[in-house]
Tab-separated table of C-alpha atoms in Angstrom:
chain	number	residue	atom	x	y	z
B	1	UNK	CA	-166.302	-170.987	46.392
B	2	UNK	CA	-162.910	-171.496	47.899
B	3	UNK	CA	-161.344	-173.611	44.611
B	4	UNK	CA	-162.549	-170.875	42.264
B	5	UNK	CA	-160.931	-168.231	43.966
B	6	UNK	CA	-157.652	-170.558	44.292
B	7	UNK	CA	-158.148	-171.280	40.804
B	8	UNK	CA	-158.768	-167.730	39.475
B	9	UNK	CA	-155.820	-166.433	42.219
B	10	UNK	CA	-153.467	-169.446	40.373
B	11	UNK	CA	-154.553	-168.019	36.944
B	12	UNK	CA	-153.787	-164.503	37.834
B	13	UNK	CA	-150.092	-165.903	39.056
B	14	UNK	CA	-149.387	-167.799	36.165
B	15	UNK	CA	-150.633	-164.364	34.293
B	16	UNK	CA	-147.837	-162.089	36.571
B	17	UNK	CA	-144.964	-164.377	35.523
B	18	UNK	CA	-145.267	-164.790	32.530
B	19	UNK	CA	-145.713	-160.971	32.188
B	20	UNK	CA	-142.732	-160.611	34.247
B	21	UNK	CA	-140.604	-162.684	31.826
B	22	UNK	CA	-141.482	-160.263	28.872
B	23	UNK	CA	-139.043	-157.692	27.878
B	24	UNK	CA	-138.147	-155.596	24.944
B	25	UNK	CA	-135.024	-156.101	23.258
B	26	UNK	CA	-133.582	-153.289	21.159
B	27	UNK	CA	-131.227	-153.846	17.894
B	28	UNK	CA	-129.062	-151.005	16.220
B	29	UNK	CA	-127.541	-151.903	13.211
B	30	UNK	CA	-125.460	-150.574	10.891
B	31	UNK	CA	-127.572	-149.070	7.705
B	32	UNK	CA	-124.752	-148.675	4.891
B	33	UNK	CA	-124.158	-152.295	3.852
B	34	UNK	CA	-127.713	-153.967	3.610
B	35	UNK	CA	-131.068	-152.585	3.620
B	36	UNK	CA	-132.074	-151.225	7.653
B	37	UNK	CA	-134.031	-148.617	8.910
B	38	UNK	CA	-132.085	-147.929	12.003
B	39	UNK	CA	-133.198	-149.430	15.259
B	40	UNK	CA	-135.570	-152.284	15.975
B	41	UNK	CA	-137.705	-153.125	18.893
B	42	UNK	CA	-138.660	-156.827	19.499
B	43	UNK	CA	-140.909	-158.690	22.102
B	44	UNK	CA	-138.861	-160.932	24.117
B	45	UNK	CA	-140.166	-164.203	26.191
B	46	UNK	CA	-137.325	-165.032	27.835
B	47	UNK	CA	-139.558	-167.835	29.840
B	48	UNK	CA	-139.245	-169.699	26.260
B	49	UNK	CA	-136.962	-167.646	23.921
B	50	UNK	CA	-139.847	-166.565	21.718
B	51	UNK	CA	-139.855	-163.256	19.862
B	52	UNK	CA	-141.582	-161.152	17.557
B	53	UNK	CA	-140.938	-157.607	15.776
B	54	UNK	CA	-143.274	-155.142	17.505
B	55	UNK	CA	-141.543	-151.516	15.180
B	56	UNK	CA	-138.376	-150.188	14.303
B	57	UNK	CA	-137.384	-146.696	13.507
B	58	UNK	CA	-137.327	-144.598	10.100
B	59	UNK	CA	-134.266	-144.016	8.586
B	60	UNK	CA	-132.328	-143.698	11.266
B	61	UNK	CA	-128.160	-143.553	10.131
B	62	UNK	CA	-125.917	-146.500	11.796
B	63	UNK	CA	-127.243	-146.208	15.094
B	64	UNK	CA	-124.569	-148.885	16.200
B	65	UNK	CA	-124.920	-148.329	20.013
B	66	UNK	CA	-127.813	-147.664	22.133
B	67	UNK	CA	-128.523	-146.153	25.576
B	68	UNK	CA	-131.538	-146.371	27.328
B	69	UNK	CA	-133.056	-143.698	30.155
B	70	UNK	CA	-133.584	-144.632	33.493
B	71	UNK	CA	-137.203	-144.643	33.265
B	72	UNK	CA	-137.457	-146.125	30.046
B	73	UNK	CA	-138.657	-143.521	28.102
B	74	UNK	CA	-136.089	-142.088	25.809
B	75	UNK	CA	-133.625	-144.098	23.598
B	76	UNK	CA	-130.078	-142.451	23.099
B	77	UNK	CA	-128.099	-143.497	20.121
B	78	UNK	CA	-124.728	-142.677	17.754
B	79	UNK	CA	-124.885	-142.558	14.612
B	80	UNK	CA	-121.655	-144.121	13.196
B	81	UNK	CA	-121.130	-141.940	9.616
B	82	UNK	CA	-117.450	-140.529	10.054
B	83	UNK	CA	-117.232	-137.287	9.659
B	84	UNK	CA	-120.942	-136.976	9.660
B	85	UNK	CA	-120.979	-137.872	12.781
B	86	UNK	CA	-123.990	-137.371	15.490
B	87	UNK	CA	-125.266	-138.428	18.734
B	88	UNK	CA	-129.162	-138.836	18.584
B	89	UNK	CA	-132.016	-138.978	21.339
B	90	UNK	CA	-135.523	-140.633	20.731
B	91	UNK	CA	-139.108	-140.696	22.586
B	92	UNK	CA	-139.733	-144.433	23.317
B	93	UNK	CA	-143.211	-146.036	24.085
B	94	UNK	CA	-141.643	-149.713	25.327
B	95	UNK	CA	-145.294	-150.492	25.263
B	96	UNK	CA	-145.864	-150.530	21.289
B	97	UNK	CA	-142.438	-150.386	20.892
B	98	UNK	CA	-142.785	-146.880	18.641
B	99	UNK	CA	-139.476	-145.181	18.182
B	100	UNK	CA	-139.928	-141.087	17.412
B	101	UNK	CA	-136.991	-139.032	16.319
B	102	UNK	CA	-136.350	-135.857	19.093
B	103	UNK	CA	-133.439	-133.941	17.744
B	104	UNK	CA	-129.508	-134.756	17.131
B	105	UNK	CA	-126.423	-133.245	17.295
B	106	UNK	CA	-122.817	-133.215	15.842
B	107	UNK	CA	-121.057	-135.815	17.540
B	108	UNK	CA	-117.540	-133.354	17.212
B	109	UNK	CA	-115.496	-136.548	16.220
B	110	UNK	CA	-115.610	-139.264	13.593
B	111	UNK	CA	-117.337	-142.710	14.260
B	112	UNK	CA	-118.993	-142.942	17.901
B	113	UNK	CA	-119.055	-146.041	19.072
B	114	UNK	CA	-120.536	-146.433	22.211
B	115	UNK	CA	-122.551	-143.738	24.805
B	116	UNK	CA	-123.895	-144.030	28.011
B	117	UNK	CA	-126.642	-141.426	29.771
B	118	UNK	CA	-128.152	-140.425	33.256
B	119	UNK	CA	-130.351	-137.724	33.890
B	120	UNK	CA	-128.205	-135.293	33.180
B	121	UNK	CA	-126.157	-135.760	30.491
B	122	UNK	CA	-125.632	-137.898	27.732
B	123	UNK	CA	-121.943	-138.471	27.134
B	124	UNK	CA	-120.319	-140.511	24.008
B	125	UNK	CA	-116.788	-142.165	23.028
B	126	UNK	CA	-115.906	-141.176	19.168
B	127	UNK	CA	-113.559	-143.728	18.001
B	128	UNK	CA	-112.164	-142.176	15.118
B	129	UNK	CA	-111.946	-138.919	16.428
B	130	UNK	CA	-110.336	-140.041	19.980
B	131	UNK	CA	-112.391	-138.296	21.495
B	132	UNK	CA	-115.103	-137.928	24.552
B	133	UNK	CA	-118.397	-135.633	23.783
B	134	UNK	CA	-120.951	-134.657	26.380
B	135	UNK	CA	-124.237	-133.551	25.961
B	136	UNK	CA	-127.000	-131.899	28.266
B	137	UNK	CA	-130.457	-132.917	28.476
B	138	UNK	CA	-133.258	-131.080	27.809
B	139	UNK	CA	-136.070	-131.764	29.768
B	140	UNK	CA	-138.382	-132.735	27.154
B	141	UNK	CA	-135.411	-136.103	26.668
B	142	UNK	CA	-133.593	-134.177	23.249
B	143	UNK	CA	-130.167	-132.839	23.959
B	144	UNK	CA	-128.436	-130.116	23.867
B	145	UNK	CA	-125.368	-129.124	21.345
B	146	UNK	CA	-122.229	-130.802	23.042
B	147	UNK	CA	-121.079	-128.711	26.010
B	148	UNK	CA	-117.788	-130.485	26.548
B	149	UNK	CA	-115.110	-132.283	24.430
B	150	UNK	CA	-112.415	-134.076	26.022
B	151	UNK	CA	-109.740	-135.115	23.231
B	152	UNK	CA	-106.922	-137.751	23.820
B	153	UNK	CA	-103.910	-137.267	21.818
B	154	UNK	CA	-101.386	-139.694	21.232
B	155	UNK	CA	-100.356	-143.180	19.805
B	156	UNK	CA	-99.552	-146.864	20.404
B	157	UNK	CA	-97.030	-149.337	19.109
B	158	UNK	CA	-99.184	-151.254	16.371
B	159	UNK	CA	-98.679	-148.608	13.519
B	160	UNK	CA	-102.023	-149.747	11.607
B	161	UNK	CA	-104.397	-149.740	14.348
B	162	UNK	CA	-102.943	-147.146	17.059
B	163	UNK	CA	-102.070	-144.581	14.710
B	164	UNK	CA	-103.906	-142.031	17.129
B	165	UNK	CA	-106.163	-141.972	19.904
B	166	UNK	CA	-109.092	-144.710	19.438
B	167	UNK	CA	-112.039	-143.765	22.381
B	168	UNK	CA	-113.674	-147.030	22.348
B	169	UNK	CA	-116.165	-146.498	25.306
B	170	UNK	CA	-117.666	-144.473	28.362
B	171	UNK	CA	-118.924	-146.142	31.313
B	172	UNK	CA	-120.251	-145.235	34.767
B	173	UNK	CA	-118.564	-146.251	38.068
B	174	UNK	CA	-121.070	-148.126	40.097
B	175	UNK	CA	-121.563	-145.023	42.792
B	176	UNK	CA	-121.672	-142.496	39.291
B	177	UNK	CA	-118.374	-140.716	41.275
B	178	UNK	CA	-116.409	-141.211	37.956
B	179	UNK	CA	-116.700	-142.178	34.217
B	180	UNK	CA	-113.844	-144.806	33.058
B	181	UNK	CA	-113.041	-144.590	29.231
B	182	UNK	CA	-110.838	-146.822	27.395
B	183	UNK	CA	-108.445	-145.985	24.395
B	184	UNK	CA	-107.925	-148.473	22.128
B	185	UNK	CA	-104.839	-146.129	20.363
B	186	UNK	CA	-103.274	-145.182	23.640
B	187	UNK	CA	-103.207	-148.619	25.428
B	188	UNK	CA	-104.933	-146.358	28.664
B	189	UNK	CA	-107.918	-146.679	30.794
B	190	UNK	CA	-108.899	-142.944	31.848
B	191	UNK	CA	-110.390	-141.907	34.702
B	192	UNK	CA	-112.166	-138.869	34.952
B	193	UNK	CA	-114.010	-137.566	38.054
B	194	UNK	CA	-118.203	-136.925	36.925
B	195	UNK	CA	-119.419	-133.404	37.650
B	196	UNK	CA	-122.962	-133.925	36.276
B	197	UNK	CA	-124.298	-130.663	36.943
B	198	UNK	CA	-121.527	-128.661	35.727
B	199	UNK	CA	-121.949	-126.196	32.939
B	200	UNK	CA	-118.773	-127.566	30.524
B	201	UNK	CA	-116.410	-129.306	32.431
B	202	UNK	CA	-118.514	-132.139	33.485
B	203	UNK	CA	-115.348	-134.893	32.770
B	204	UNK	CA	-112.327	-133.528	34.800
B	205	UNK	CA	-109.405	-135.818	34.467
B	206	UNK	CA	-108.243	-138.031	37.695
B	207	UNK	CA	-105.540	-140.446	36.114
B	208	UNK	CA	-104.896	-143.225	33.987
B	209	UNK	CA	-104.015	-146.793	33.920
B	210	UNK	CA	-101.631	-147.772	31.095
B	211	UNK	CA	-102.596	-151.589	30.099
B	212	UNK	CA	-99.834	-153.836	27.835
B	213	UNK	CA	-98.695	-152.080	24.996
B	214	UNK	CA	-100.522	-153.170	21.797
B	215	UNK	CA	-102.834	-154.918	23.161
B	216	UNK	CA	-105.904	-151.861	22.796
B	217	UNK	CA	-108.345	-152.086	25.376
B	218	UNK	CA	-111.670	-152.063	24.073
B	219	UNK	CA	-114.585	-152.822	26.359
B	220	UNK	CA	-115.143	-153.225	30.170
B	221	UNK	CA	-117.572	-154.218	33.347
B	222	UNK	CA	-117.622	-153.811	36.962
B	223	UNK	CA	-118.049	-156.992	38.885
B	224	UNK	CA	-121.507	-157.138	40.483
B	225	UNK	CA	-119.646	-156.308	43.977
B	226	UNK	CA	-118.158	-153.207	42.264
B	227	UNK	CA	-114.423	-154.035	43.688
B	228	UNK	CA	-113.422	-155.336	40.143
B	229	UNK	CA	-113.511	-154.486	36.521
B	230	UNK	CA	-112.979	-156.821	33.714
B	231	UNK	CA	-111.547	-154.977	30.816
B	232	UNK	CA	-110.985	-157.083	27.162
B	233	UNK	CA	-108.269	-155.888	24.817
B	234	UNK	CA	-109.353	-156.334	21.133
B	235	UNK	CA	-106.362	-156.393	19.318
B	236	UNK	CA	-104.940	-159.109	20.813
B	237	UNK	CA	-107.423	-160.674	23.441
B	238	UNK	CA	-106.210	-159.638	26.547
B	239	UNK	CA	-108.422	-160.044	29.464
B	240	UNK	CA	-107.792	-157.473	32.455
B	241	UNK	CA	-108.959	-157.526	35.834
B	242	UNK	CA	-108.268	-154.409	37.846
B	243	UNK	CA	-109.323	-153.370	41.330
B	244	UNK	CA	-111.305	-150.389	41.572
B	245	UNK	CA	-111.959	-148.516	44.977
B	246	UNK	CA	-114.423	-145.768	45.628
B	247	UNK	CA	-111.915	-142.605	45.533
B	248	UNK	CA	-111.370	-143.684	42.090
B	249	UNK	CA	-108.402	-145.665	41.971
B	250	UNK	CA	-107.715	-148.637	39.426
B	251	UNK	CA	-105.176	-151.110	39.631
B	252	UNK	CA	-104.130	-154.119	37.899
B	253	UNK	CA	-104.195	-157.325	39.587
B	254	UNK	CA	-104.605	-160.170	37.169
B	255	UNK	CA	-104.031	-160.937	32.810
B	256	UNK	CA	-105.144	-163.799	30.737
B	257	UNK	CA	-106.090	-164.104	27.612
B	258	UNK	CA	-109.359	-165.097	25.675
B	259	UNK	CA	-107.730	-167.117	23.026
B	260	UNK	CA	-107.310	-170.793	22.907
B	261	UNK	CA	-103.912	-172.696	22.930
B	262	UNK	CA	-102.273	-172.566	20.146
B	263	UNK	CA	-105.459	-170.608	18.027
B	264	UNK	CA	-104.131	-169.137	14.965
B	265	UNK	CA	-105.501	-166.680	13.219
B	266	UNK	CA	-107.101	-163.132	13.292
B	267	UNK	CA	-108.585	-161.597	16.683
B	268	UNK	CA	-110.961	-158.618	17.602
B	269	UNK	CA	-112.034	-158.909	20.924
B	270	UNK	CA	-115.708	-157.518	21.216
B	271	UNK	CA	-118.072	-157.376	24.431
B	272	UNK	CA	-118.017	-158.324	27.919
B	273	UNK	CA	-120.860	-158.842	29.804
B	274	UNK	CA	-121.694	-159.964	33.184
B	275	UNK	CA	-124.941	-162.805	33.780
B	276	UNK	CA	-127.401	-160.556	35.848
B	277	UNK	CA	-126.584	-162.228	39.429
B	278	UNK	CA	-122.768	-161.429	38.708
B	279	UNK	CA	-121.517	-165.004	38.194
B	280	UNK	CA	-120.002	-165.428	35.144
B	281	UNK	CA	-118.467	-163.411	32.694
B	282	UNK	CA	-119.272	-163.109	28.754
B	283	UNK	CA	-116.455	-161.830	26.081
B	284	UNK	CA	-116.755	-162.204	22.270
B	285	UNK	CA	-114.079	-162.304	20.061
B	286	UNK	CA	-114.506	-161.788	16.263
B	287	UNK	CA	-112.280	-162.021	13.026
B	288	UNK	CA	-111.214	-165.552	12.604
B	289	UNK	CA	-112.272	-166.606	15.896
B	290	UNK	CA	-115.665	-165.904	16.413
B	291	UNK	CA	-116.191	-167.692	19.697
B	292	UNK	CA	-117.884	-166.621	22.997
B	293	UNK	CA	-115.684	-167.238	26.233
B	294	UNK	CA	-117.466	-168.162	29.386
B	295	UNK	CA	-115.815	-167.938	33.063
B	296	UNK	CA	-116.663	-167.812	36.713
B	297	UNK	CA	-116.329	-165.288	38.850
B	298	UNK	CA	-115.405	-166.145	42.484
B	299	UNK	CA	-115.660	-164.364	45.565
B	300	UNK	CA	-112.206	-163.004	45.600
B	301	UNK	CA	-112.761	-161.660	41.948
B	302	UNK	CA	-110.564	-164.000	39.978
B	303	UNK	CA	-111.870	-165.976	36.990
B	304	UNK	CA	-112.105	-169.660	35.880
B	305	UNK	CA	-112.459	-170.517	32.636
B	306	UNK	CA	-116.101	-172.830	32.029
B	307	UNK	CA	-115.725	-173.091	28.302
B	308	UNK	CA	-115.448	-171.286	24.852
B	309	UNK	CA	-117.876	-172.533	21.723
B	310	UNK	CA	-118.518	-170.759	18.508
B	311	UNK	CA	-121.136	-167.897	18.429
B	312	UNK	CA	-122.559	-170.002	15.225
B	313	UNK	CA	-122.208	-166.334	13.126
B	314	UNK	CA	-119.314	-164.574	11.607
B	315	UNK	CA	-118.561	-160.700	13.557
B	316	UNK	CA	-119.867	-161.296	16.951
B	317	UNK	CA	-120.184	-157.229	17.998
B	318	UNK	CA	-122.295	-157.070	20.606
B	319	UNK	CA	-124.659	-159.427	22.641
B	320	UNK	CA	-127.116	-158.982	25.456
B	321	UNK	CA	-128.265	-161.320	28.251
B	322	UNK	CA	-132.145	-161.189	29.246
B	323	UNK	CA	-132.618	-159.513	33.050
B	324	UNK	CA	-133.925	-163.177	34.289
B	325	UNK	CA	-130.303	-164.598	32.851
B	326	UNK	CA	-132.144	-167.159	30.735
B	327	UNK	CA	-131.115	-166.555	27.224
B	328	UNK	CA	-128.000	-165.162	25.869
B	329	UNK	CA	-128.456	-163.742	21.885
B	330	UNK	CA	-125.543	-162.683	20.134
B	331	UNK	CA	-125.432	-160.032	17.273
B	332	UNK	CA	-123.335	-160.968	13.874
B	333	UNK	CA	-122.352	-157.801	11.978
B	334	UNK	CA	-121.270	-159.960	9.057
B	335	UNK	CA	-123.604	-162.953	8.936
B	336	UNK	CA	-126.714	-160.912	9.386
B	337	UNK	CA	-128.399	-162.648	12.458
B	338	UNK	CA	-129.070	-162.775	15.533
B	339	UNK	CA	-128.318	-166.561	17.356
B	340	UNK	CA	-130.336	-167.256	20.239
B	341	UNK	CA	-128.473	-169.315	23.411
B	342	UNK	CA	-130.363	-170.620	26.298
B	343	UNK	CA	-127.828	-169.891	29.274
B	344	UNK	CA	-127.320	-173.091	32.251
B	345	UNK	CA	-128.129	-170.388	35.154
B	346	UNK	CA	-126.106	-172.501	37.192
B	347	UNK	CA	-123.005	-173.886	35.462
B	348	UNK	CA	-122.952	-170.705	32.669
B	349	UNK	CA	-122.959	-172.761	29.439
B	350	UNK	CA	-124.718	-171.963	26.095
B	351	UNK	CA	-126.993	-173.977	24.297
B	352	UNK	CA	-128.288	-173.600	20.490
B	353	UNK	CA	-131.965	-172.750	20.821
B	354	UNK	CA	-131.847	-173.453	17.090
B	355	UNK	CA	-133.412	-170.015	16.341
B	356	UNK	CA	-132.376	-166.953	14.613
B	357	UNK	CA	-132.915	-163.748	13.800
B	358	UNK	CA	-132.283	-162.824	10.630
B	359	UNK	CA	-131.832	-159.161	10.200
B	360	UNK	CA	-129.699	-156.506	8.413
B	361	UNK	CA	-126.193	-155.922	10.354
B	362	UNK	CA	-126.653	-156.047	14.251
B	363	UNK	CA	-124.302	-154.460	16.147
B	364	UNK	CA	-126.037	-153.171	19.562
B	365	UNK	CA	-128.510	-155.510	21.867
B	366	UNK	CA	-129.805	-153.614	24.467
B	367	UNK	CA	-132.857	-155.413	26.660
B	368	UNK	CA	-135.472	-153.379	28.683
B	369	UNK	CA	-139.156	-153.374	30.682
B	370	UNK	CA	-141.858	-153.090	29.008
């Protein structure tokens, strides 16, 4: 009687991980160059890099960046579409993966790029418009009308790029004190102090950190400690690391760049990532280069180089690493796929699983529970 239950207990086990290992992973794409509906949920094993295409959404407009709710039950998304603008919020079943349109709203600024969202407030970074647009939440998940717009005005010294102010993103500090945003035009990292139950002026401005001029930061992450961020400048591959400190303050403390000796040709830094036990450090880089850089994180913060290899796609955007830090799938805007790495836990590196998923434009990878 004994060895059944131990056998039955065993099967049960085996039953948990595996469950465990399953996640979904979420694609926006662009819609207006090949033939998308919007957003796509797929199954993910990341015990043996297996997936399958449980729904996507219906007709959704260039939702290039995607924000999920704390407890997993509304997706928030922009809808890239320049003037025509708008931030969007969805009901989300992660179990059959069904997306349902709530409401959206004008975005107030052309081309938003990238959003974030807590229970509060949903706020986004317009790229074309340079500008930073929060809006409430409702408590049925839709949002409200934008109740704040914080505009940057200004420009930087490459004349076709930084002809204005360029919001390329809106992140969080760890302790949710303050939201960082980058400027791609302005060659600044803002800081503005996060007042989430104010009525409309919920960003108040604390400072800013100028970065090298031209260089147009682009994307960042905290270090898994929270005394660092690691901020990558697209237009010409800068990588940043800055100290941060709870009252808010950000210094820079270290620059190198992402590019290889003596690499010639176009750049456009993309993502940076860290692996889930805060290790290593991901950052795309697109144009010409299209190659994935790779380095270690030590204690004190500072970064060693492991290796760079080709993302195997053309337009690297965005990628996302699975929460167990297996597998590592990166999204090509141009080459229409999705390549699938299996990540050395240990050392970092990338491997070719071989498989692909072909799809229409991705540009936002997003895992989350089922």
């Amino acid at each position: 009687m004994k060895k059944i239950y131990l056998v039955l207990f065993s099967a049960l086990s085996l039953t948990a991980v595996k469950a465990q290992n399953k996640f979904n992973l979420l694609v926006g794409t662009y819609t207006n160059t090949c033939q998308s509906n919007g957003i796509y949920v797929y199954e993910f094993d990341a015990s043996t890099g297996d997936y399958k295409l449980k729904k996507s959404s219906e007709s959704v407009v260039s939702p290039s960046y995607l924000s999920v709710s704390a407890d997993n039950k509304f997706i928030y998304a922009v809808n890239e579409n320049g003037t025509q603008s708008t931030v969007s919020s969805f009901s989300y079943d992660s179990q059959s993966g069904k997306i349902s349109l709530l409401n959206k709203n004008d975005a107030l600024g052309a081309d938003p790029c990238h959003l974030i969202n807590d229970d509060k407030n949903v706020i986004a970074a317009n790229y074309s418009g340079g500008s930073i647009a929060v809006f409430k939440k409702n408590p049925d998940g839709s949002i409200t009308e934008a109740q704040q717009l914080v505009q940057h005005e200004g420009k930087g010294p490459n004349v076709a790029r930084q002809e204005k102010a360029h919001v390329h993103m809106v992140m969080f500090s760890p302790d949710k004190k303050f939201v960082l945003s980058n400027d791609l035009g302005l060659d600044k990292v803002f800081i503005y102090k996060y007042n989430p139950t104010a009525k409309n002026e919920i960003l108040t401005l604390k400072g800013s950190v100028d970065v090298k001029p031209g260089s147009g930061p682009r994307h960042l992450t905290f270090s898994k400690d929270g005394k660092f961020v690691y901020l990558v400048q697209e237009l010409d591959g800068t990588l940043t690391t800055l100290s941060w400190d709870k009252t808010g303050s950000l210094k820079i403390v270290a620059e190198t760049s992402i590019l290889p000796k003596d690499f010639k040709g176009g750049t456009g830094a993309a993502a940076i990532k860290l692996s889930p036990d805060g290790n290593f450090l991901y950052v795309t880089d697109r144009v010409d280069a299209n190659a994935i850089s790779v380095y270690k994180i030590s204690k004190t913060g500072s970064l060693e180089l492991v290796e760079q290899q080709s993302t195997l796609g053309k337009g690297p955007r965005d990628f996302a690493i699975d929460p167990t830090g297996n597998y590592l799938l990166v999204g090509h805007q141009y080459t229409n796929d999705i390549v699938i790495f299996k990540r050395d836990i240990t050392t970092g590196k990338l491997i070719d699983t071989g498989r692909r998923i072909q799809m229409c434009s991705p540009v936002g990878l997003l895992f989350t529970k089922i």
